[in-house]
Amino acid sequence: MVELGVNVDHVATVRQARRTYEPDPVWAAVQCELAGADQITVHLREDRRHIQDRDVEVLVKTVQTRVNLEMAVSAPILRFALRVRPACACLVPEKRQEVTTEGGLDIVRGFARIKQVTGRLKARGIAVSHFIDADPKQIEAAAKAGADSVELHTGTYANARSERARAREFKKLASGGALATELGLRLHAGHGLNYLNVGPVAALPKMRELNIGHALVARAIFCGLPEAVREMKRLIDRAAP
């Protein structure tokens, strides 16, 4: 079974555009869970451009499945995560100037710090994932740093402009996924996945979790969030091995 983590960041993006109280990502999370989401994912960015501290705090107290906190490897965010204790934390790279996360975390370069943060989170009972490119060196480093799982960055695959390029990127995901599971890591994937390209990724051997946000929120504008989640769940279940 491949689980669906719904990222509700962009519900908060709409709210923050007017600096008001609606739409509330907590209410969005309730609708997603009722529609079958297996996890609620949020990225608490250092600049607080969408999700706010209060959102994470309330979600951790109210979500009935689990909360997956995407977070930079920074001291203030780490202190926050250790205090609120989400079920899961996914370490991601973060740049202030980027629109969305671009590429995976460089664990090889930042190994000592990432290993330390991973250990501190796990000591608090938080499962830790590393968001990385499907690069064998990064996957091996994630295993050595103590990660429970890796989330393979699917953005390059999703944004490929030709079938040849898409096939090349998918091959990297497949080989990376095989190495990750061989090393005992739980296999996740996410970024840029939508209703047209999710099938092959969901069908990868031993895939366990997909985290999807923008495509779901975009579809929800036209059909509502519960139906958007149910439709994605159907596609994933149909494709999963």
JSON list of C-alpha atoms in Angstrom, two decimals:
[
{"chain": "A", "resi": 1, "resn": "MET", "atom": "CA", "xyz": [0.00, 0.00, 0.00]},
{"chain": "A", "resi": 2, "resn": "VAL", "atom": "CA", "xyz": [1.32, 3.45, -0.97]},
{"chain": "A", "resi": 3, "resn": "GLU", "atom": "CA", "xyz": [0.22, 6.14, 1.45]},
{"chain": "A", "resi": 4, "resn": "LEU", "atom": "CA", "xyz": [-0.72, 9.70, 0.48]},
{"chain": "A", "resi": 5, "resn": "GLY", "atom": "CA", "xyz": [0.61, 12.65, 2.44]},
{"chain": "A", "resi": 6, "resn": "VAL", "atom": "CA", "xyz": [-1.29, 15.82, 1.57]},
{"chain": "A", "resi": 7, "resn": "ASN", "atom": "CA", "xyz": [0.70, 19.04, 1.80]},
{"chain": "A", "resi": 8, "resn": "VAL", "atom": "CA", "xyz": [-1.60, 21.89, 2.84]},
{"chain": "A", "resi": 9, "resn": "ASP", "atom": "CA", "xyz": [0.98, 24.68, 2.51]},
{"chain": "A", "resi": 10, "resn": "HIS", "atom": "CA", "xyz": [-0.84, 26.36, -0.37]},
{"chain": "A", "resi": 11, "resn": "VAL", "atom": "CA", "xyz": [-4.05, 26.65, 1.62]},
{"chain": "A", "resi": 12, "resn": "ALA", "atom": "CA", "xyz": [-1.98, 28.80, 3.97]},
{"chain": "A", "resi": 13, "resn": "THR", "atom": "CA", "xyz": [-0.51, 30.65, 0.96]},
{"chain": "A", "resi": 14, "resn": "VAL", "atom": "CA", "xyz": [-3.99, 31.88, 0.04]},
{"chain": "A", "resi": 15, "resn": "ARG", "atom": "CA", "xyz": [-4.63, 32.96, 3.63]},
{"chain": "A", "resi": 16, "resn": "GLN", "atom": "CA", "xyz": [-1.32, 34.80, 3.94]},
{"chain": "A", "resi": 17, "resn": "ALA", "atom": "CA", "xyz": [-1.96, 36.70, 0.69]},
{"chain": "A", "resi": 18, "resn": "ARG", "atom": "CA", "xyz": [-4.52, 38.72, 2.67]},
{"chain": "A", "resi": 19, "resn": "ARG", "atom": "CA", "xyz": [-2.96, 38.27, 6.13]},
{"chain": "A", "resi": 20, "resn": "THR", "atom": "CA", "xyz": [-6.32, 37.05, 7.39]},
{"chain": "A", "resi": 21, "resn": "TYR", "atom": "CA", "xyz": [-7.64, 33.92, 9.14]},
{"chain": "A", "resi": 22, "resn": "GLU", "atom": "CA", "xyz": [-9.05, 31.98, 6.19]},
{"chain": "A", "resi": 23, "resn": "PRO", "atom": "CA", "xyz": [-8.76, 29.54, 4.56]},
{"chain": "A", "resi": 24, "resn": "ASP", "atom": "CA", "xyz": [-7.46, 27.65, 7.56]},
{"chain": "A", "resi": 25, "resn": "PRO", "atom": "CA", "xyz": [-4.97, 24.83, 6.77]},
{"chain": "A", "resi": 26, "resn": "VAL", "atom": "CA", "xyz": [-6.16, 23.04, 9.91]},
{"chain": "A", "resi": 27, "resn": "TRP", "atom": "CA", "xyz": [-9.67, 22.78, 8.49]},
{"chain": "A", "resi": 28, "resn": "ALA", "atom": "CA", "xyz": [-8.16, 21.69, 5.18]},
{"chain": "A", "resi": 29, "resn": "ALA", "atom": "CA", "xyz": [-6.33, 18.91, 7.04]},
{"chain": "A", "resi": 30, "resn": "VAL", "atom": "CA", "xyz": [-9.63, 17.72, 8.54]},
{"chain": "A", "resi": 31, "resn": "GLN", "atom": "CA", "xyz": [-11.19, 17.49, 5.09]},
{"chain": "A", "resi": 32, "resn": "CYS", "atom": "CA", "xyz": [-8.15, 15.67, 3.70]},
{"chain": "A", "resi": 33, "resn": "GLU", "atom": "CA", "xyz": [-8.23, 13.10, 6.49]},
{"chain": "A", "resi": 34, "resn": "LEU", "atom": "CA", "xyz": [-11.96, 12.50, 6.05]},
{"chain": "A", "resi": 35, "resn": "ALA", "atom": "CA", "xyz": [-11.31, 11.92, 2.34]},
{"chain": "A", "resi": 36, "resn": "GLY", "atom": "CA", "xyz": [-8.65, 9.30, 3.07]},
{"chain": "A", "resi": 37, "resn": "ALA", "atom": "CA", "xyz": [-5.32, 11.10, 3.39]},
{"chain": "A", "resi": 38, "resn": "ASP", "atom": "CA", "xyz": [-2.81, 9.06, 5.36]},
{"chain": "A", "resi": 39, "resn": "GLN", "atom": "CA", "xyz": [-0.73, 12.01, 6.51]},
{"chain": "A", "resi": 40, "resn": "ILE", "atom": "CA", "xyz": [-0.76, 15.80, 6.64]},
{"chain": "A", "resi": 41, "resn": "THR", "atom": "CA", "xyz": [2.45, 17.49, 5.49]},
{"chain": "A", "resi": 42, "resn": "VAL", "atom": "CA", "xyz": [3.46, 21.09, 6.17]},
{"chain": "A", "resi": 43, "resn": "HIS", "atom": "CA", "xyz": [6.65, 23.05, 5.57]},
{"chain": "A", "resi": 44, "resn": "LEU", "atom": "CA", "xyz": [7.39, 25.60, 8.27]},
{"chain": "A", "resi": 45, "resn": "ARG", "atom": "CA", "xyz": [9.72, 27.89, 6.34]},
{"chain": "A", "resi": 46, "resn": "GLU", "atom": "CA", "xyz": [12.14, 30.18, 8.11]},
{"chain": "A", "resi": 47, "resn": "ASP", "atom": "CA", "xyz": [10.47, 33.23, 6.50]},
{"chain": "A", "resi": 48, "resn": "ARG", "atom": "CA", "xyz": [6.97, 31.95, 7.47]},
{"chain": "A", "resi": 49, "resn": "ARG", "atom": "CA", "xyz": [5.68, 32.68, 3.96]},
{"chain": "A", "resi": 50, "resn": "HIS", "atom": "CA", "xyz": [2.72, 30.31, 4.36]},
{"chain": "A", "resi": 51, "resn": "ILE", "atom": "CA", "xyz": [2.52, 27.88, 7.30]},
{"chain": "A", "resi": 52, "resn": "GLN", "atom": "CA", "xyz": [2.78, 29.59, 10.70]},
{"chain": "A", "resi": 53, "resn": "ASP", "atom": "CA", "xyz": [3.88, 28.22, 14.07]},
{"chain": "A", "resi": 54, "resn": "ARG", "atom": "CA", "xyz": [0.28, 28.14, 15.28]},
{"chain": "A", "resi": 55, "resn": "ASP", "atom": "CA", "xyz": [-0.74, 25.97, 12.32]},
{"chain": "A", "resi": 56, "resn": "VAL", "atom": "CA", "xyz": [1.79, 23.29, 13.19]},
{"chain": "A", "resi": 57, "resn": "GLU", "atom": "CA", "xyz": [0.98, 23.41, 16.90]},
{"chain": "A", "resi": 58, "resn": "VAL", "atom": "CA", "xyz": [-2.76, 22.94, 16.30]},
{"chain": "A", "resi": 59, "resn": "LEU", "atom": "CA", "xyz": [-2.22, 20.27, 13.64]},
{"chain": "A", "resi": 60, "resn": "VAL", "atom": "CA", "xyz": [-0.03, 18.18, 15.94]},
{"chain": "A", "resi": 61, "resn": "LYS", "atom": "CA", "xyz": [-2.79, 18.29, 18.56]},
{"chain": "A", "resi": 62, "resn": "THR", "atom": "CA", "xyz": [-5.71, 17.56, 16.25]},
{"chain": "A", "resi": 63, "resn": "VAL", "atom": "CA", "xyz": [-4.63, 15.46, 13.25]},
{"chain": "A", "resi": 64, "resn": "GLN", "atom": "CA", "xyz": [-5.81, 11.87, 13.63]},
{"chain": "A", "resi": 65, "resn": "THR", "atom": "CA", "xyz": [-3.33, 10.29, 11.19]},
{"chain": "A", "resi": 66, "resn": "ARG", "atom": "CA", "xyz": [0.09, 11.94, 11.55]},
{"chain": "A", "resi": 67, "resn": "VAL", "atom": "CA", "xyz": [1.82, 15.26, 10.88]},
{"chain": "A", "resi": 68, "resn": "ASN", "atom": "CA", "xyz": [4.93, 15.35, 8.73]},
{"chain": "A", "resi": 69, "resn": "LEU", "atom": "CA", "xyz": [6.91, 18.55, 9.31]},
{"chain": "A", "resi": 70, "resn": "GLU", "atom": "CA", "xyz": [9.19, 19.57, 6.46]},
{"chain": "A", "resi": 71, "resn": "MET", "atom": "CA", "xyz": [11.99, 21.63, 7.95]},
{"chain": "A", "resi": 72, "resn": "ALA", "atom": "CA", "xyz": [15.33, 23.22, 7.22]},
{"chain": "A", "resi": 73, "resn": "VAL", "atom": "CA", "xyz": [18.38, 22.16, 9.18]},
{"chain": "A", "resi": 74, "resn": "SER", "atom": "CA", "xyz": [18.42, 25.32, 11.28]},
{"chain": "A", "resi": 75, "resn": "ALA", "atom": "CA", "xyz": [18.64, 25.81, 15.03]},
{"chain": "A", "resi": 76, "resn": "PRO", "atom": "CA", "xyz": [15.36, 27.78, 15.52]},
{"chain": "A", "resi": 77, "resn": "ILE", "atom": "CA", "xyz": [13.30, 25.33, 13.45]},
{"chain": "A", "resi": 78, "resn": "LEU", "atom": "CA", "xyz": [14.92, 22.38, 15.22]},
{"chain": "A", "resi": 79, "resn": "ARG", "atom": "CA", "xyz": [14.03, 23.85, 18.62]},
{"chain": "A", "resi": 80, "resn": "PHE", "atom": "CA", "xyz": [10.44, 24.29, 17.45]},
{"chain": "A", "resi": 81, "resn": "ALA", "atom": "CA", "xyz": [10.22, 20.71, 16.14]},
{"chain": "A", "resi": 82, "resn": "LEU", "atom": "CA", "xyz": [11.63, 19.27, 19.36]},
{"chain": "A", "resi": 83, "resn": "ARG", "atom": "CA", "xyz": [9.02, 21.22, 21.33]},
{"chain": "A", "resi": 84, "resn": "VAL", "atom": "CA", "xyz": [5.89, 20.39, 19.30]},
{"chain": "A", "resi": 85, "resn": "ARG", "atom": "CA", "xyz": [6.97, 16.82, 18.40]},
{"chain": "A", "resi": 86, "resn": "PRO", "atom": "CA", "xyz": [5.29, 16.00, 15.08]},
{"chain": "A", "resi": 87, "resn": "ALA", "atom": "CA", "xyz": [5.12, 12.31, 14.23]},
{"chain": "A", "resi": 88, "resn": "CYS", "atom": "CA", "xyz": [7.57, 12.78, 11.36]},
{"chain": "A", "resi": 89, "resn": "ALA", "atom": "CA", "xyz": [10.12, 15.34, 10.21]},
{"chain": "A", "resi": 90, "resn": "CYS", "atom": "CA", "xyz": [11.52, 15.63, 6.69]},
{"chain": "A", "resi": 91, "resn": "LEU", "atom": "CA", "xyz": [14.79, 17.54, 6.42]},
{"chain": "A", "resi": 92, "resn": "VAL", "atom": "CA", "xyz": [14.81, 19.71, 3.31]},
{"chain": "A", "resi": 93, "resn": "PRO", "atom": "CA", "xyz": [17.05, 22.38, 1.77]},
{"chain": "A", "resi": 94, "resn": "GLU", "atom": "CA", "xyz": [15.74, 25.92, 1.92]},
{"chain": "A", "resi": 95, "resn": "LYS", "atom": "CA", "xyz": [16.58, 29.19, 0.15]},
{"chain": "A", "resi": 96, "resn": "ARG", "atom": "CA", "xyz": [14.78, 32.47, 0.84]},
{"chain": "A", "resi": 97, "resn": "GLN", "atom": "CA", "xyz": [14.69, 33.45, -2.84]},
{"chain": "A", "resi": 98, "resn": "GLU", "atom": "CA", "xyz": [13.18, 30.21, -4.18]},
{"chain": "A", "resi": 99, "resn": "VAL", "atom": "CA", "xyz": [9.48, 29.91, -4.99]},
{"chain": "A", "resi": 100, "resn": "THR", "atom": "CA", "xyz": [9.45, 26.28, -3.91]},
{"chain": "A", "resi": 101, "resn": "THR", "atom": "CA", "xyz": [12.07, 23.73, -2.85]},
{"chain": "A", "resi": 102, "resn": "GLU", "atom": "CA", "xyz": [14.60, 23.25, -5.62]},
{"chain": "A", "resi": 103, "resn": "GLY", "atom": "CA", "xyz": [16.48, 19.96, -5.55]},
{"chain": "A", "resi": 104, "resn": "GLY", "atom": "CA", "xyz": [17.39, 17.69, -2.71]},
{"chain": "A", "resi": 105, "resn": "LEU", "atom": "CA", "xyz": [19.34, 18.14, 0.50]},
{"chain": "A", "resi": 106, "resn": "ASP", "atom": "CA", "xyz": [23.12, 17.81, 0.14]},
{"chain": "A", "resi": 107, "resn": "ILE", "atom": "CA", "xyz": [23.78, 15.34, 2.91]},
{"chain": "A", "resi": 108, "resn": "VAL", "atom": "CA", "xyz": [27.32, 14.59, 1.76]},
{"chain": "A", "resi": 109, "resn": "ARG", "atom": "CA", "xyz": [28.40, 18.20, 2.23]},
{"chain": "A", "resi": 110, "resn": "GLY", "atom": "CA", "xyz": [26.46, 18.81, 5.45]},
{"chain": "A", "resi": 111, "resn": "PHE", "atom": "CA", "xyz": [26.83, 15.33, 6.89]},
{"chain": "A", "resi": 112, "resn": "ALA", "atom": "CA", "xyz": [27.91, 16.16, 10.44]},
{"chain": "A", "resi": 113, "resn": "ARG", "atom": "CA", "xyz": [25.15, 18.69, 11.06]},
{"chain": "A", "resi": 114, "resn": "ILE", "atom": "CA", "xyz": [22.45, 16.59, 9.38]},
{"chain": "A", "resi": 115, "resn": "LYS", "atom": "CA", "xyz": [23.45, 13.51, 11.38]},
{"chain": "A", "resi": 116, "resn": "GLN", "atom": "CA", "xyz": [23.29, 15.57, 14.58]},
{"chain": "A", "resi": 117, "resn": "VAL", "atom": "CA", "xyz": [19.84, 16.99, 13.79]},
{"chain": "A", "resi": 118, "resn": "THR", "atom": "CA", "xyz": [18.57, 13.57, 12.74]},
{"chain": "A", "resi": 119, "resn": "GLY", "atom": "CA", "xyz": [19.74, 12.06, 16.01]},
{"chain": "A", "resi": 120, "resn": "ARG", "atom": "CA", "xyz": [18.16, 14.77, 18.14]},
{"chain": "A", "resi": 121, "resn": "LEU", "atom": "CA", "xyz": [14.81, 14.40, 16.39]},
{"chain": "A", "resi": 122, "resn": "LYS", "atom": "CA", "xyz": [14.83, 10.62, 16.69]},
{"chain": "A", "resi": 123, "resn": "ALA", "atom": "CA", "xyz": [15.69, 10.88, 20.38]},
{"chain": "A", "resi": 124, "resn": "ARG", "atom": "CA", "xyz": [12.37, 12.72, 20.80]},
{"chain": "A", "resi": 125, "resn": "GLY", "atom": "CA", "xyz": [10.48, 9.90, 19.09]},
{"chain": "A", "resi": 126, "resn": "ILE", "atom": "CA", "xyz": [10.17, 11.70, 15.72]},
{"chain": "A", "resi": 127, "resn": "ALA", "atom": "CA", "xyz": [10.64, 9.60, 12.58]},
{"chain": "A", "resi": 128, "resn": "VAL", "atom": "CA", "xyz": [13.11, 11.31, 10.24]},
{"chain": "A", "resi": 129, "resn": "SER", "atom": "CA", "xyz": [13.18, 11.46, 6.46]},
{"chain": "A", "resi": 130, "resn": "HIS", "atom": "CA", "xyz": [15.72, 13.17, 4.21]},
{"chain": "A", "resi": 131, "resn": "PHE", "atom": "CA", "xyz": [14.50, 14.88, 1.03]},
{"chain": "A", "resi": 132, "resn": "ILE", "atom": "CA", "xyz": [17.20, 14.10, -1.54]},
{"chain": "A", "resi": 133, "resn": "ASP", "atom": "CA", "xyz": [17.90, 13.63, -5.21]},
{"chain": "A", "resi": 134, "resn": "ALA", "atom": "CA", "xyz": [18.12, 10.04, -6.43]},
{"chain": "A", "resi": 135, "resn": "ASP", "atom": "CA", "xyz": [21.91, 10.14, -6.19]},
{"chain": "A", "resi": 136, "resn": "PRO", "atom": "CA", "xyz": [23.59, 7.01, -4.80]},
{"chain": "A", "resi": 137, "resn": "LYS", "atom": "CA", "xyz": [26.05, 9.09, -2.73]},
{"chain": "A", "resi": 138, "resn": "GLN", "atom": "CA", "xyz": [23.21, 11.05, -1.11]},
{"chain": "A", "resi": 139, "resn": "ILE", "atom": "CA", "xyz": [21.17, 7.91, -0.44]},
{"chain": "A", "resi": 140, "resn": "GLU", "atom": "CA", "xyz": [24.13, 6.19, 1.20]},
{"chain": "A", "resi": 141, "resn": "ALA", "atom": "CA", "xyz": [24.84, 9.31, 3.26]},
{"chain": "A", "resi": 142, "resn": "ALA", "atom": "CA", "xyz": [21.21, 9.42, 4.43]},
{"chain": "A", "resi": 143, "resn": "ALA", "atom": "CA", "xyz": [21.50, 5.85, 5.67]},
{"chain": "A", "resi": 144, "resn": "LYS", "atom": "CA", "xyz": [24.76, 6.60, 7.49]},
{"chain": "A", "resi": 145, "resn": "ALA", "atom": "CA", "xyz": [23.25, 9.76, 9.03]},
{"chain": "A", "resi": 146, "resn": "GLY", "atom": "CA", "xyz": [20.52, 7.66, 10.63]},
{"chain": "A", "resi": 147, "resn": "ALA", "atom": "CA", "xyz": [17.48, 8.53, 8.51]},
{"chain": "A", "resi": 148, "resn": "ASP", "atom": "CA", "xyz": [14.47, 6.25, 8.78]},
{"chain": "A", "resi": 149, "resn": "SER", "atom": "CA", "xyz": [13.44, 7.04, 5.21]},
{"chain": "A", "resi": 150, "resn": "VAL", "atom": "CA", "xyz": [14.35, 9.04, 2.15]},
{"chain": "A", "resi": 151, "resn": "GLU", "atom": "CA", "xyz": [11.96, 11.12, 0.08]},
{"chain": "A", "resi": 152, "resn": "LEU", "atom": "CA", "xyz": [13.22, 11.15, -3.48]},
{"chain": "A", "resi": 153, "resn": "HIS", "atom": "CA", "xyz": [12.91, 14.51, -5.21]},
{"chain": "A", "resi": 154, "resn": "THR", "atom": "CA", "xyz": [10.65, 13.96, -8.24]},
{"chain": "A", "resi": 155, "resn": "GLY", "atom": "CA", "xyz": [10.68, 17.53, -9.52]},
{"chain": "A", "resi": 156, "resn": "THR", "atom": "CA", "xyz": [13.10, 16.90, -12.40]},
{"chain": "A", "resi": 157, "resn": "TYR", "atom": "CA", "xyz": [11.03, 13.90, -13.50]},
{"chain": "A", "resi": 158, "resn": "ALA", "atom": "CA", "xyz": [7.79, 15.90, -13.24]},
{"chain": "A", "resi": 159, "resn": "ASN", "atom": "CA", "xyz": [9.18, 18.87, -15.17]},
{"chain": "A", "resi": 160, "resn": "ALA", "atom": "CA", "xyz": [10.79, 16.87, -17.99]},
{"chain": "A", "resi": 161, "resn": "ARG", "atom": "CA", "xyz": [9.83, 18.34, -21.36]},
{"chain": "A", "resi": 162, "resn": "SER", "atom": "CA", "xyz": [10.19, 15.19, -23.48]},
{"chain": "A", "resi": 163, "resn": "GLU", "atom": "CA", "xyz": [9.42, 11.51, -23.12]},
{"chain": "A", "resi": 164, "resn": "ARG", "atom": "CA", "xyz": [13.12, 10.69, -23.42]},
{"chain": "A", "resi": 165, "resn": "ALA", "atom": "CA", "xyz": [14.04, 13.09, -20.62]},
{"chain": "A", "resi": 166, "resn": "ARG", "atom": "CA", "xyz": [11.19, 11.82, -18.45]},
{"chain": "A", "resi": 167, "resn": "ALA", "atom": "CA", "xyz": [12.27, 8.21, -19.00]},
{"chain": "A", "resi": 168, "resn": "ARG", "atom": "CA", "xyz": [15.86, 9.10, -18.10]},
{"chain": "A", "resi": 169, "resn": "GLU", "atom": "CA", "xyz": [14.78, 10.77, -14.85]},
{"chain": "A", "resi": 170, "resn": "PHE", "atom": "CA", "xyz": [12.42, 7.93, -14.00]},
{"chain": "A", "resi": 171, "resn": "LYS", "atom": "CA", "xyz": [15.26, 5.45, -14.40]},
{"chain": "A", "resi": 172, "resn": "LYS", "atom": "CA", "xyz": [17.24, 7.42, -11.80]},
{"chain": "A", "resi": 173, "resn": "LEU", "atom": "CA", "xyz": [14.27, 7.28, -9.43]},
{"chain": "A", "resi": 174, "resn": "ALA", "atom": "CA", "xyz": [13.91, 3.54, -9.93]},
{"chain": "A", "resi": 175, "resn": "SER", "atom": "CA", "xyz": [17.59, 2.78, -9.30]},
{"chain": "A", "resi": 176, "resn": "GLY", "atom": "CA", "xyz": [17.70, 5.20, -6.37]},
{"chain": "A", "resi": 177, "resn": "GLY", "atom": "CA", "xyz": [14.62, 3.61, -4.85]},
{"chain": "A", "resi": 178, "resn": "ALA", "atom": "CA", "xyz": [16.15, 0.15, -5.18]},
{"chain": "A", "resi": 179, "resn": "LEU", "atom": "CA", "xyz": [19.33, 1.27, -3.42]},
{"chain": "A", "resi": 180, "resn": "ALA", "atom": "CA", "xyz": [17.39, 2.99, -0.64]},
{"chain": "A", "resi": 181, "resn": "THR", "atom": "CA", "xyz": [15.35, -0.09, 0.19]},
{"chain": "A", "resi": 182, "resn": "GLU", "atom": "CA", "xyz": [18.44, -2.27, -0.05]},
{"chain": "A", "resi": 183, "resn": "LEU", "atom": "CA", "xyz": [20.01, -0.08, 2.63]},
{"chain": "A", "resi": 184, "resn": "GLY", "atom": "CA", "xyz": [16.95, -0.52, 4.85]},
{"chain": "A", "resi": 185, "resn": "LEU", "atom": "CA", "xyz": [15.40, 2.90, 4.25]},
{"chain": "A", "resi": 186, "resn": "ARG", "atom": "CA", "xyz": [11.67, 3.42, 3.85]},
{"chain": "A", "resi": 187, "resn": "LEU", "atom": "CA", "xyz": [10.99, 4.79, 0.36]},
{"chain": "A", "resi": 188, "resn": "HIS", "atom": "CA", "xyz": [9.03, 8.04, -0.13]},
{"chain": "A", "resi": 189, "resn": "ALA", "atom": "CA", "xyz": [8.80, 10.46, -3.05]},
{"chain": "A", "resi": 190, "resn": "GLY", "atom": "CA", "xyz": [7.43, 13.90, -3.78]},
{"chain": "A", "resi": 191, "resn": "HIS", "atom": "CA", "xyz": [7.61, 17.26, -5.56]},
{"chain": "A", "resi": 192, "resn": "GLY", "atom": "CA", "xyz": [5.79, 18.15, -8.75]},
{"chain": "A", "resi": 193, "resn": "LEU", "atom": "CA", "xyz": [3.65, 15.01, -8.75]},
{"chain": "A", "resi": 194, "resn": "ASN", "atom": "CA", "xyz": [0.17, 15.43, -10.22]},
{"chain": "A", "resi": 195, "resn": "TYR", "atom": "CA", "xyz": [-2.75, 13.47, -11.63]},
{"chain": "A", "resi": 196, "resn": "LEU", "atom": "CA", "xyz": [-0.93, 12.76, -14.90]},
{"chain": "A", "resi": 197, "resn": "ASN", "atom": "CA", "xyz": [2.51, 11.66, -13.72]},
{"chain": "A", "resi": 198, "resn": "VAL", "atom": "CA", "xyz": [1.94, 10.05, -10.33]},
{"chain": "A", "resi": 199, "resn": "GLY", "atom": "CA", "xyz": [1.21, 6.53, -11.62]},
{"chain": "A", "resi": 200, "resn": "PRO", "atom": "CA", "xyz": [4.74, 5.35, -12.52]},
{"chain": "A", "resi": 201, "resn": "VAL", "atom": "CA", "xyz": [6.20, 6.70, -9.27]},
{"chain": "A", "resi": 202, "resn": "ALA", "atom": "CA", "xyz": [3.49, 5.03, -7.19]},
{"chain": "A", "resi": 203, "resn": "ALA", "atom": "CA", "xyz": [4.27, 1.78, -8.99]},
{"chain": "A", "resi": 204, "resn": "LEU", "atom": "CA", "xyz": [7.96, 1.74, -8.02]},
{"chain": "A", "resi": 205, "resn": "PRO", "atom": "CA", "xyz": [8.83, -1.40, -6.02]},
{"chain": "A", "resi": 206, "resn": "LYS", "atom": "CA", "xyz": [8.53, -0.87, -2.25]},
{"chain": "A", "resi": 207, "resn": "MET", "atom": "CA", "xyz": [7.27, 2.71, -2.60]},
{"chain": "A", "resi": 208, "resn": "ARG", "atom": "CA", "xyz": [5.55, 3.53, 0.68]},
{"chain": "A", "resi": 209, "resn": "GLU", "atom": "CA", "xyz": [4.60, 7.22, 0.68]},
{"chain": "A", "resi": 210, "resn": "LEU", "atom": "CA", "xyz": [3.96, 10.08, -1.73]},
{"chain": "A", "resi": 211, "resn": "ASN", "atom": "CA", "xyz": [3.69, 13.68, -0.56]},
{"chain": "A", "resi": 212, "resn": "ILE", "atom": "CA", "xyz": [1.65, 15.91, -2.87]},
{"chain": "A", "resi": 213, "resn": "GLY", "atom": "CA", "xyz": [0.41, 19.45, -2.37]},
{"chain": "A", "resi": 214, "resn": "HIS", "atom": "CA", "xyz": [0.15, 21.95, -5.20]},
{"chain": "A", "resi": 215, "resn": "ALA", "atom": "CA", "xyz": [-1.67, 19.69, -7.66]},
{"chain": "A", "resi": 216, "resn": "LEU", "atom": "CA", "xyz": [-4.24, 18.72, -5.03]},
{"chain": "A", "resi": 217, "resn": "VAL", "atom": "CA", "xyz": [-4.95, 22.29, -3.94]},
{"chain": "A", "resi": 218, "resn": "ALA", "atom": "CA", "xyz": [-5.15, 23.41, -7.58]},
{"chain": "A", "resi": 219, "resn": "ARG", "atom": "CA", "xyz": [-7.67, 20.66, -8.38]},
{"chain": "A", "resi": 220, "resn": "ALA", "atom": "CA", "xyz": [-9.61, 21.47, -5.21]},
{"chain": "A", "resi": 221, "resn": "ILE", "atom": "CA", "xyz": [-10.41, 24.95, -6.52]},
{"chain": "A", "resi": 222, "resn": "PHE", "atom": "CA", "xyz": [-12.65, 23.30, -9.12]},
{"chain": "A", "resi": 223, "resn": "CYS", "atom": "CA", "xyz": [-13.97, 20.16, -7.43]},
{"chain": "A", "resi": 224, "resn": "GLY", "atom": "CA", "xyz": [-13.38, 20.62, -3.69]},
{"chain": "A", "resi": 225, "resn": "LEU", "atom": "CA", "xyz": [-10.61, 19.27, -1.50]},
{"chain": "A", "resi": 226, "resn": "PRO", "atom": "CA", "xyz": [-12.23, 15.95, -0.50]},
{"chain": "A", "resi": 227, "resn": "GLU", "atom": "CA", "xyz": [-12.84, 14.94, -4.12]},
{"chain": "A", "resi": 228, "resn": "ALA", "atom": "CA", "xyz": [-9.33, 16.06, -5.12]},
{"chain": "A", "resi": 229, "resn": "VAL", "atom": "CA", "xyz": [-7.87, 13.81, -2.40]},
{"chain": "A", "resi": 230, "resn": "ARG", "atom": "CA", "xyz": [-10.12, 10.87, -3.26]},
{"chain": "A", "resi": 231, "resn": "GLU", "atom": "CA", "xyz": [-9.22, 11.10, -6.94]},
{"chain": "A", "resi": 232, "resn": "MET", "atom": "CA", "xyz": [-5.49, 11.10, -6.17]},
{"chain": "A", "resi": 233, "resn": "LYS", "atom": "CA", "xyz": [-5.92, 8.16, -3.80]},
{"chain": "A", "resi": 234, "resn": "ARG", "atom": "CA", "xyz": [-7.69, 6.21, -6.56]},
{"chain": "A", "resi": 235, "resn": "LEU", "atom": "CA", "xyz": [-4.84, 6.84, -9.00]},
{"chain": "A", "resi": 236, "resn": "ILE", "atom": "CA", "xyz": [-2.22, 5.81, -6.45]},
{"chain": "A", "resi": 237, "resn": "ASP", "atom": "CA", "xyz": [-4.10, 2.67, -5.40]},
{"chain": "A", "resi": 238, "resn": "ARG", "atom": "CA", "xyz": [-4.60, 1.69, -9.04]},
{"chain": "A", "resi": 239, "resn": "ALA", "atom": "CA", "xyz": [-0.90, 2.06, -9.82]},
{"chain": "A", "resi": 240, "resn": "ALA", "atom": "CA", "xyz": [0.61, 0.63, -6.64]},
{"chain": "A", "resi": 241, "resn": "PRO", "atom": "CA", "xyz": [2.13, -2.87, -7.04]}
]
